[in-house]
PDB file of C-alpha atoms in Angstrom:
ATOM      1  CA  UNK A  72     -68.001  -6.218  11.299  1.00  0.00           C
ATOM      2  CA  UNK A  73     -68.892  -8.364   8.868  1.00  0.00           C
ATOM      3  CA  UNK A  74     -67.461 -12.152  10.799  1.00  0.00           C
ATOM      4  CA  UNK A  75     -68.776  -9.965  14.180  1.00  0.00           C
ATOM      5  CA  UNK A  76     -72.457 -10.138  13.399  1.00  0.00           C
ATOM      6  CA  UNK A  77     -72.538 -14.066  12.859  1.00  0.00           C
ATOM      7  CA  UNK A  78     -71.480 -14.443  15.963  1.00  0.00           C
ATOM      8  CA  UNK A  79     -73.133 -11.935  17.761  1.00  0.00           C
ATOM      9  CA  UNK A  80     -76.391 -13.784  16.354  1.00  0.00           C
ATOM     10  CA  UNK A  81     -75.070 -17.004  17.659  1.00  0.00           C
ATOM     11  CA  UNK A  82     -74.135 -15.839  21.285  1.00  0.00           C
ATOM     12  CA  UNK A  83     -77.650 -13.775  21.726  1.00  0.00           C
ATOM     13  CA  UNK A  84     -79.445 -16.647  20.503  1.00  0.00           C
ATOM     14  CA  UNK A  85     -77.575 -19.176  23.047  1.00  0.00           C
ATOM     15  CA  UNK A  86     -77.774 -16.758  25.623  1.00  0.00           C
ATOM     16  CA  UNK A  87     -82.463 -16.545  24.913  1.00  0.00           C
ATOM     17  CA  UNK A  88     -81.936 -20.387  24.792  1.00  0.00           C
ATOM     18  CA  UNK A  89     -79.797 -20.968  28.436  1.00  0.00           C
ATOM     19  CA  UNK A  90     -82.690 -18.195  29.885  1.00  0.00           C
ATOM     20  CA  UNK A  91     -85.601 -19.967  28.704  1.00  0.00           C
ATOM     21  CA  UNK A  92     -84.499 -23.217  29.440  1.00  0.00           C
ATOM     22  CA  UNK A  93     -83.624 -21.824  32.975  1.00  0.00           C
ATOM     23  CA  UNK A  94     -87.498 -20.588  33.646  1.00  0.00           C
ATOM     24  CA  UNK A  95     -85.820 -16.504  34.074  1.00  0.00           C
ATOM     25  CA  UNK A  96     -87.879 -15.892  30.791  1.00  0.00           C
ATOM     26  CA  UNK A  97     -90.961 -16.817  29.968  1.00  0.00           C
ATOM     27  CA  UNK A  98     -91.131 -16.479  26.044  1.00  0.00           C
ATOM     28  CA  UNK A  99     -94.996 -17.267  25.463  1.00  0.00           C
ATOM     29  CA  UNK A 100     -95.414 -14.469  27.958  1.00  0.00           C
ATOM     30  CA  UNK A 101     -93.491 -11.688  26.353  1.00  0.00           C
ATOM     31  CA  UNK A 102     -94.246 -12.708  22.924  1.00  0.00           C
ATOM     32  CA  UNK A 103     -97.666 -14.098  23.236  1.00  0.00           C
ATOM     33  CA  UNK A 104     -99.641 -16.195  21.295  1.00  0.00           C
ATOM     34  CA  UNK A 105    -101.341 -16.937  18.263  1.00  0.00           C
ATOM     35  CA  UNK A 106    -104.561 -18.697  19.400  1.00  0.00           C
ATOM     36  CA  UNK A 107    -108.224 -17.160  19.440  1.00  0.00           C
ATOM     37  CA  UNK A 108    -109.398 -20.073  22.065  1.00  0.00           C
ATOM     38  CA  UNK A 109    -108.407 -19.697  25.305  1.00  0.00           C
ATOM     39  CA  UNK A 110    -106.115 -22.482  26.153  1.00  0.00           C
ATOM     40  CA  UNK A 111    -106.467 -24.604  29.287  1.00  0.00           C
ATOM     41  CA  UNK A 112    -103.488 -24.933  31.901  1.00  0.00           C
ATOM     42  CA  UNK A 113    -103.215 -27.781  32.373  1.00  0.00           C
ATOM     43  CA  UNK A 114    -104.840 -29.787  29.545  1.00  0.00           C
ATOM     44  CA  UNK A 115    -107.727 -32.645  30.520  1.00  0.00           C
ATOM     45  CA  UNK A 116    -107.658 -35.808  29.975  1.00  0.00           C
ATOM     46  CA  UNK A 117    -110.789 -36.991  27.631  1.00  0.00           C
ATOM     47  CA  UNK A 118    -108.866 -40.549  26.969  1.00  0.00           C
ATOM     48  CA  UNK A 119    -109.050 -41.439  30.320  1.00  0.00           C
ATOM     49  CA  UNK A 120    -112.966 -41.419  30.248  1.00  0.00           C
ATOM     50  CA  UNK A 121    -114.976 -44.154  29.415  1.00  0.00           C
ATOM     51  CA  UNK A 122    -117.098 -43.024  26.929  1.00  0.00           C
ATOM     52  CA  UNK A 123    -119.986 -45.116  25.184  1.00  0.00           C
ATOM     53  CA  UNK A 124    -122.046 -44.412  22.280  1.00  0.00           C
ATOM     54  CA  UNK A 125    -125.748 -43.463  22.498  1.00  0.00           C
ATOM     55  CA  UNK A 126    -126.158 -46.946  21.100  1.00  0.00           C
ATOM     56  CA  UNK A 127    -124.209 -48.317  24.102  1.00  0.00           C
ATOM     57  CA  UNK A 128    -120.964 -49.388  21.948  1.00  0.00           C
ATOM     58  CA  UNK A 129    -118.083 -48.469  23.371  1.00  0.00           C
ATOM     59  CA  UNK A 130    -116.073 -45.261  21.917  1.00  0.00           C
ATOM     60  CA  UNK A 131    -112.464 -45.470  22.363  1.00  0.00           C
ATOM     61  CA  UNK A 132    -110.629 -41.821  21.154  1.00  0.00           C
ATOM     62  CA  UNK A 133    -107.542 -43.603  20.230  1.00  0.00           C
ATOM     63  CA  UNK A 134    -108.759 -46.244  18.534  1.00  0.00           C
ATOM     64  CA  UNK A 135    -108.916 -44.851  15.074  1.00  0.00           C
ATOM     65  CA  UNK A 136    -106.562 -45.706  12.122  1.00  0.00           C
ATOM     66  CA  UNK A 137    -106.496 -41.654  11.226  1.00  0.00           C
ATOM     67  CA  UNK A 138    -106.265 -39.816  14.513  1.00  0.00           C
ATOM     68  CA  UNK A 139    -108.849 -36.660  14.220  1.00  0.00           C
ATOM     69  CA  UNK A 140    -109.199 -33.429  16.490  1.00  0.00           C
ATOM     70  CA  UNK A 141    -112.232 -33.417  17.668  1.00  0.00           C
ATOM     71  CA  UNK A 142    -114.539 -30.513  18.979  1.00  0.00           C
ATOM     72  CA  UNK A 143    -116.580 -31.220  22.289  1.00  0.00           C
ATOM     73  CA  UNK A 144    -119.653 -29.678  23.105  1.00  0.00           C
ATOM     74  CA  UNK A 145    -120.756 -30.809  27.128  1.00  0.00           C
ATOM     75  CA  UNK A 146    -124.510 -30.607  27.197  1.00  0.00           C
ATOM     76  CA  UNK A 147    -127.043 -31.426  29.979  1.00  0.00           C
ATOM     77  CA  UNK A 148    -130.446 -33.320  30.673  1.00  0.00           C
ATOM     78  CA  UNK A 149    -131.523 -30.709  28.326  1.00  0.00           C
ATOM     79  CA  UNK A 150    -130.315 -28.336  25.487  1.00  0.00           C
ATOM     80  CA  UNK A 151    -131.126 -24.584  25.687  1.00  0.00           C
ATOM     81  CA  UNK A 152    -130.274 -22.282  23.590  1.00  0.00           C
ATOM     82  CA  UNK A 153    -126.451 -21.829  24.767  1.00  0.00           C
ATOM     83  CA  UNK A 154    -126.476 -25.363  23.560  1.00  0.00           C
ATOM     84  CA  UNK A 155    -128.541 -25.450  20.020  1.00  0.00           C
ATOM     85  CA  UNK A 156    -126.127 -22.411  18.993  1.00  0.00           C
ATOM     86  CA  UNK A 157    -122.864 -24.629  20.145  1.00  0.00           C
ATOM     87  CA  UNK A 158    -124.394 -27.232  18.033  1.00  0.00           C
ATOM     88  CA  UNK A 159    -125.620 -25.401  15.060  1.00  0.00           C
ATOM     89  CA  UNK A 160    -121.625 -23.274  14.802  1.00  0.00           C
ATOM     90  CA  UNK A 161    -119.596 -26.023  15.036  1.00  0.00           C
ATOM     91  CA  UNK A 162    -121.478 -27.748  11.919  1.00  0.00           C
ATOM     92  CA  UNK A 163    -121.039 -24.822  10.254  1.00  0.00           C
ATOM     93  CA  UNK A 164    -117.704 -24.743  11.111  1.00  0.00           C
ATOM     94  CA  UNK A 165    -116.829 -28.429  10.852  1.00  0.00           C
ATOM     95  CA  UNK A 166    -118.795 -28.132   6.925  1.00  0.00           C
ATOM     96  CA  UNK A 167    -116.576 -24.834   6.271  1.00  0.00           C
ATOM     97  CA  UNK A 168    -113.213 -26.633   7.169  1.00  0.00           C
ATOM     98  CA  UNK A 169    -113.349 -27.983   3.166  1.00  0.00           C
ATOM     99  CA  UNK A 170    -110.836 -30.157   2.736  1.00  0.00           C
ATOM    100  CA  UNK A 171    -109.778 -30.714   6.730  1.00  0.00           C
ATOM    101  CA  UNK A 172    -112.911 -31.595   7.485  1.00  0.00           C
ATOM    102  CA  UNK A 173    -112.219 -35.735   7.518  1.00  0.00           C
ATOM    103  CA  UNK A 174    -109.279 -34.853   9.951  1.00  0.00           C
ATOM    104  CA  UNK A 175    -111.915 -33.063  12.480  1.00  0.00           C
ATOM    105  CA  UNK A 176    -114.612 -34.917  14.202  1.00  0.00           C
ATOM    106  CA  UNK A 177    -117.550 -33.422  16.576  1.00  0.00           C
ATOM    107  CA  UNK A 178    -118.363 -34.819  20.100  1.00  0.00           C
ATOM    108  CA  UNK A 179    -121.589 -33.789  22.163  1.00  0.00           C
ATOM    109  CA  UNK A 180    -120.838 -35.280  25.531  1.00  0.00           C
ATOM    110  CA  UNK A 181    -124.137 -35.960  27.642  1.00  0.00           C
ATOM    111  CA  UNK A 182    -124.510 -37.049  31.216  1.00  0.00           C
ATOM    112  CA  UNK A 183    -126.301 -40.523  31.169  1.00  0.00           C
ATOM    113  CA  UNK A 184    -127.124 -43.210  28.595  1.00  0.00           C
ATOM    114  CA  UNK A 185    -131.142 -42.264  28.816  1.00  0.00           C
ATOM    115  CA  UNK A 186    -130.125 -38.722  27.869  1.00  0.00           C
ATOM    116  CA  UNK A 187    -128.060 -39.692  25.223  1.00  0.00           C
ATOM    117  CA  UNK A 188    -129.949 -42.269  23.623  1.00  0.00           C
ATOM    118  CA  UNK A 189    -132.919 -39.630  23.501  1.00  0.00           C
ATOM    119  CA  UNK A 190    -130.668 -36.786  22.196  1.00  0.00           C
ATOM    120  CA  UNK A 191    -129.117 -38.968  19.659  1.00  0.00           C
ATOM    121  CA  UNK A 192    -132.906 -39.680  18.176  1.00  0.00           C
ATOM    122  CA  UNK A 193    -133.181 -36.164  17.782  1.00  0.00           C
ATOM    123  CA  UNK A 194    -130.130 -34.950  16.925  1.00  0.00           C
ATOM    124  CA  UNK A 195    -129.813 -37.966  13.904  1.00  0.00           C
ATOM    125  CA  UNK A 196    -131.345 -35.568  11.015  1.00  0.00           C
ATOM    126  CA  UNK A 197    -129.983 -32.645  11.769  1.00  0.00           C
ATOM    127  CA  UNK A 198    -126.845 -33.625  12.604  1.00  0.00           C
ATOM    128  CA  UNK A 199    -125.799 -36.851  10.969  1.00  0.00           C
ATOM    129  CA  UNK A 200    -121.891 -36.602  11.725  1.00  0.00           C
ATOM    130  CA  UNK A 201    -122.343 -35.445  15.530  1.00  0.00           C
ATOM    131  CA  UNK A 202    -121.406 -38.333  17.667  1.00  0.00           C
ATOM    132  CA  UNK A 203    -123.554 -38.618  20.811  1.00  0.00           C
ATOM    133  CA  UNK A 204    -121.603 -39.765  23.414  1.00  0.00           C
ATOM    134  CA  UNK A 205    -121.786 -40.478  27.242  1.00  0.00           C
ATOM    135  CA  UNK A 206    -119.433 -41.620  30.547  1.00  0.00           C
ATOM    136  CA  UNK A 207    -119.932 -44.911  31.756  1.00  0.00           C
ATOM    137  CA  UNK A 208    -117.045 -44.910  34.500  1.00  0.00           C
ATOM    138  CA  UNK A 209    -117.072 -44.166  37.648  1.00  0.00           C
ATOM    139  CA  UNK A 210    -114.443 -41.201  37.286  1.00  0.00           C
ATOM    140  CA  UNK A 211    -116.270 -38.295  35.545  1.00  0.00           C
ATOM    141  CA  UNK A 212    -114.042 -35.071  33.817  1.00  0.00           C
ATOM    142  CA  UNK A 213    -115.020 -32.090  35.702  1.00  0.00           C
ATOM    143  CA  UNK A 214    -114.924 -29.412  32.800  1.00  0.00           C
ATOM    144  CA  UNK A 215    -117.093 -27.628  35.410  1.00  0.00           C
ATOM    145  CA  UNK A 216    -114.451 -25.955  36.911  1.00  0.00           C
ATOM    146  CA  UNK A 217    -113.434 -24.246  32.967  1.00  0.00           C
ATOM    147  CA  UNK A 218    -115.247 -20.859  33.267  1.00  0.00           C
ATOM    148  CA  UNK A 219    -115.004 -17.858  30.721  1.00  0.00           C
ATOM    149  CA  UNK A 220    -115.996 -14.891  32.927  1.00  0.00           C
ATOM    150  CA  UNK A 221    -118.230 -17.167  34.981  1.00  0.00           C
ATOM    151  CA  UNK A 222    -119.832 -18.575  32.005  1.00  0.00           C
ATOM    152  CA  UNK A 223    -119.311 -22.212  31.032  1.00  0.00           C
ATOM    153  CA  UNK A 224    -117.132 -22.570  27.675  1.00  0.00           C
ATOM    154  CA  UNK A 225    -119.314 -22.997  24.707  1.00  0.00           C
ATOM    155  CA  UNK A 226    -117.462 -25.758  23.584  1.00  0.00           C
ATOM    156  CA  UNK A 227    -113.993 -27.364  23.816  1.00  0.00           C
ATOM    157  CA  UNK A 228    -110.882 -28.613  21.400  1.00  0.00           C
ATOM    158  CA  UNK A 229    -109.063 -32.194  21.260  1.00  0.00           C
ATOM    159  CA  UNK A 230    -106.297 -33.158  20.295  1.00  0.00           C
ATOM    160  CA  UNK A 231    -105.856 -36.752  18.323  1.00  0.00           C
ATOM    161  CA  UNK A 232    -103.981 -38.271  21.560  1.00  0.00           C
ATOM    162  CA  UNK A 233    -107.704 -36.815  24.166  1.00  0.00           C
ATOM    163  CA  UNK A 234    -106.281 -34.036  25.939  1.00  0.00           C
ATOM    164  CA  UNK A 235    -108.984 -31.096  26.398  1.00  0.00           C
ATOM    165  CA  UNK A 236    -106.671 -28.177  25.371  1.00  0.00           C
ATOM    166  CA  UNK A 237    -108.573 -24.871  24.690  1.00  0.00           C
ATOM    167  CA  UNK A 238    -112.109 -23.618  24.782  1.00  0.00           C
ATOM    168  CA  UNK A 239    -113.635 -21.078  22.764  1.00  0.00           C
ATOM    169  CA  UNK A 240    -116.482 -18.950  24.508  1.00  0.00           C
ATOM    170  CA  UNK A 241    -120.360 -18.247  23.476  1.00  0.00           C
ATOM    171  CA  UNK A 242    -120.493 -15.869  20.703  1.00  0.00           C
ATOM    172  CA  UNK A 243    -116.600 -16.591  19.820  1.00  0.00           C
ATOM    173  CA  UNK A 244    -116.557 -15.914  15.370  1.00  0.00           C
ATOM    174  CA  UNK A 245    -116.739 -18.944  13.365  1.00  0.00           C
ATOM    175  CA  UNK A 246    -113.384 -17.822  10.895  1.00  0.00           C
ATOM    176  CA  UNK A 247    -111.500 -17.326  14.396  1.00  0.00           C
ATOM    177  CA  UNK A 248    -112.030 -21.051  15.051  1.00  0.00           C
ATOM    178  CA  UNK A 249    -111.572 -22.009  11.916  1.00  0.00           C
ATOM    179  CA  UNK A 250    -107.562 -20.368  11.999  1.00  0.00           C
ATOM    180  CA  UNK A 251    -106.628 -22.294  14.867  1.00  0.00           C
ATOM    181  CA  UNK A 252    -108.328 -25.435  13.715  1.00  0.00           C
ATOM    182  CA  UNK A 253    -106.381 -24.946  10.366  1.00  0.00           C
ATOM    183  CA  UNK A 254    -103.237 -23.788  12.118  1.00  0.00           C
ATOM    184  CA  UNK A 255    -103.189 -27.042  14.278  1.00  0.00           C
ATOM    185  CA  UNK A 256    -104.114 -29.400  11.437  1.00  0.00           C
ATOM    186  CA  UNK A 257    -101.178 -27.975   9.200  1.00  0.00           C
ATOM    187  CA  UNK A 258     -98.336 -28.318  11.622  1.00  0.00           C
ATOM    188  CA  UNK A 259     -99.921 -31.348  13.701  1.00  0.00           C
ATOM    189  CA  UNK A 260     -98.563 -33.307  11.140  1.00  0.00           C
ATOM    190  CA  UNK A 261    -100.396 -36.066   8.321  1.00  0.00           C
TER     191      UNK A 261
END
């Protein structure tokens, strides 16, 4: 009994490994996960934008010497309210992450320079880390198509290398965000 359970261990866990592997199981399915976002299938890719600052500079996701994960909020010609909240919880968030908060980094992504350069005037005081950013190529990311119960996400994750992973909804609690943000930083490694 005692040399039999060893092995037993060793041939159930081969046996899980050669199913999974296979595609006969689906693990994530039948053990589910640990995330309060909803996560996007597949993930978008943010890098392949080319995004400018309000300023005009150009902003280049990859480019920095510590990568960060970044939250994106996608506003339009104008902010409502949807919007001010989006803007107003992830400070709070991003301020409440303590001592993560120089590994996280927050986006609003706006449709045209005008809009952004006016946004970024107003947004300066109230928000002096928010980055105001907008796409100057001709190939735009159509997050449009991302719908929580035929509501547009109230804002979006990144991860250091610009993929679009998850998106949390309107209304989604601050400390939920805050576990997967943590979660990710810890075992993203640096």
């Amino acid at each position: 009994l005692i040399a039999g359970l060893p092995v037993t261990m060793i041939l159930l866990a081969t046996w899980l490994w050669i199913y999974v592997v296979d595609g006969d199981i689906d693990i994530v399915q039948v053990m589910g996960t640990a995330n309060r976002g909803v996560l996007l299938d597949p993930p978008l890719p943010l890098q392949d934008q080319r995004l400018r600052l309000a300023a005009g500079e150009e902003y280049n996701l990859l480019a920095e010497l510590e990568p960060k994960w970044k939250i994106l909020i996608v506003g339009g010609d104008h902010c409502a309210v949807d919007c001010e909240e989006a803007l107003y919880y992830t400070r709070q968030i991003h301020t409440a992450m303590g001592k993560y908060q120089r590994r996280i980094e927050r986006l609003y992504l706006l449709p045209a320079a005008s809009v952004a350069q006016r946004r970024a005037a107003e947004l300066a005081v109230e928000h002096p880390k928010l980055k105001v950013l907008y796409n100057a190529g001709p190939a735009q990311l159509d997050l449009g198509d991302v719908r929580a119960d035929g509501v547009l996400p109230a804002y979006y994750l990144v991860d250091p290398r610009g993929w679009v992973m998850m998106y949390y909804r309107s209304g989604t609690d601050g400390k939920d965000v805050m576990a997967d943000l943590k979660f990710l930083l810890k075992n993203s490694g640096g």
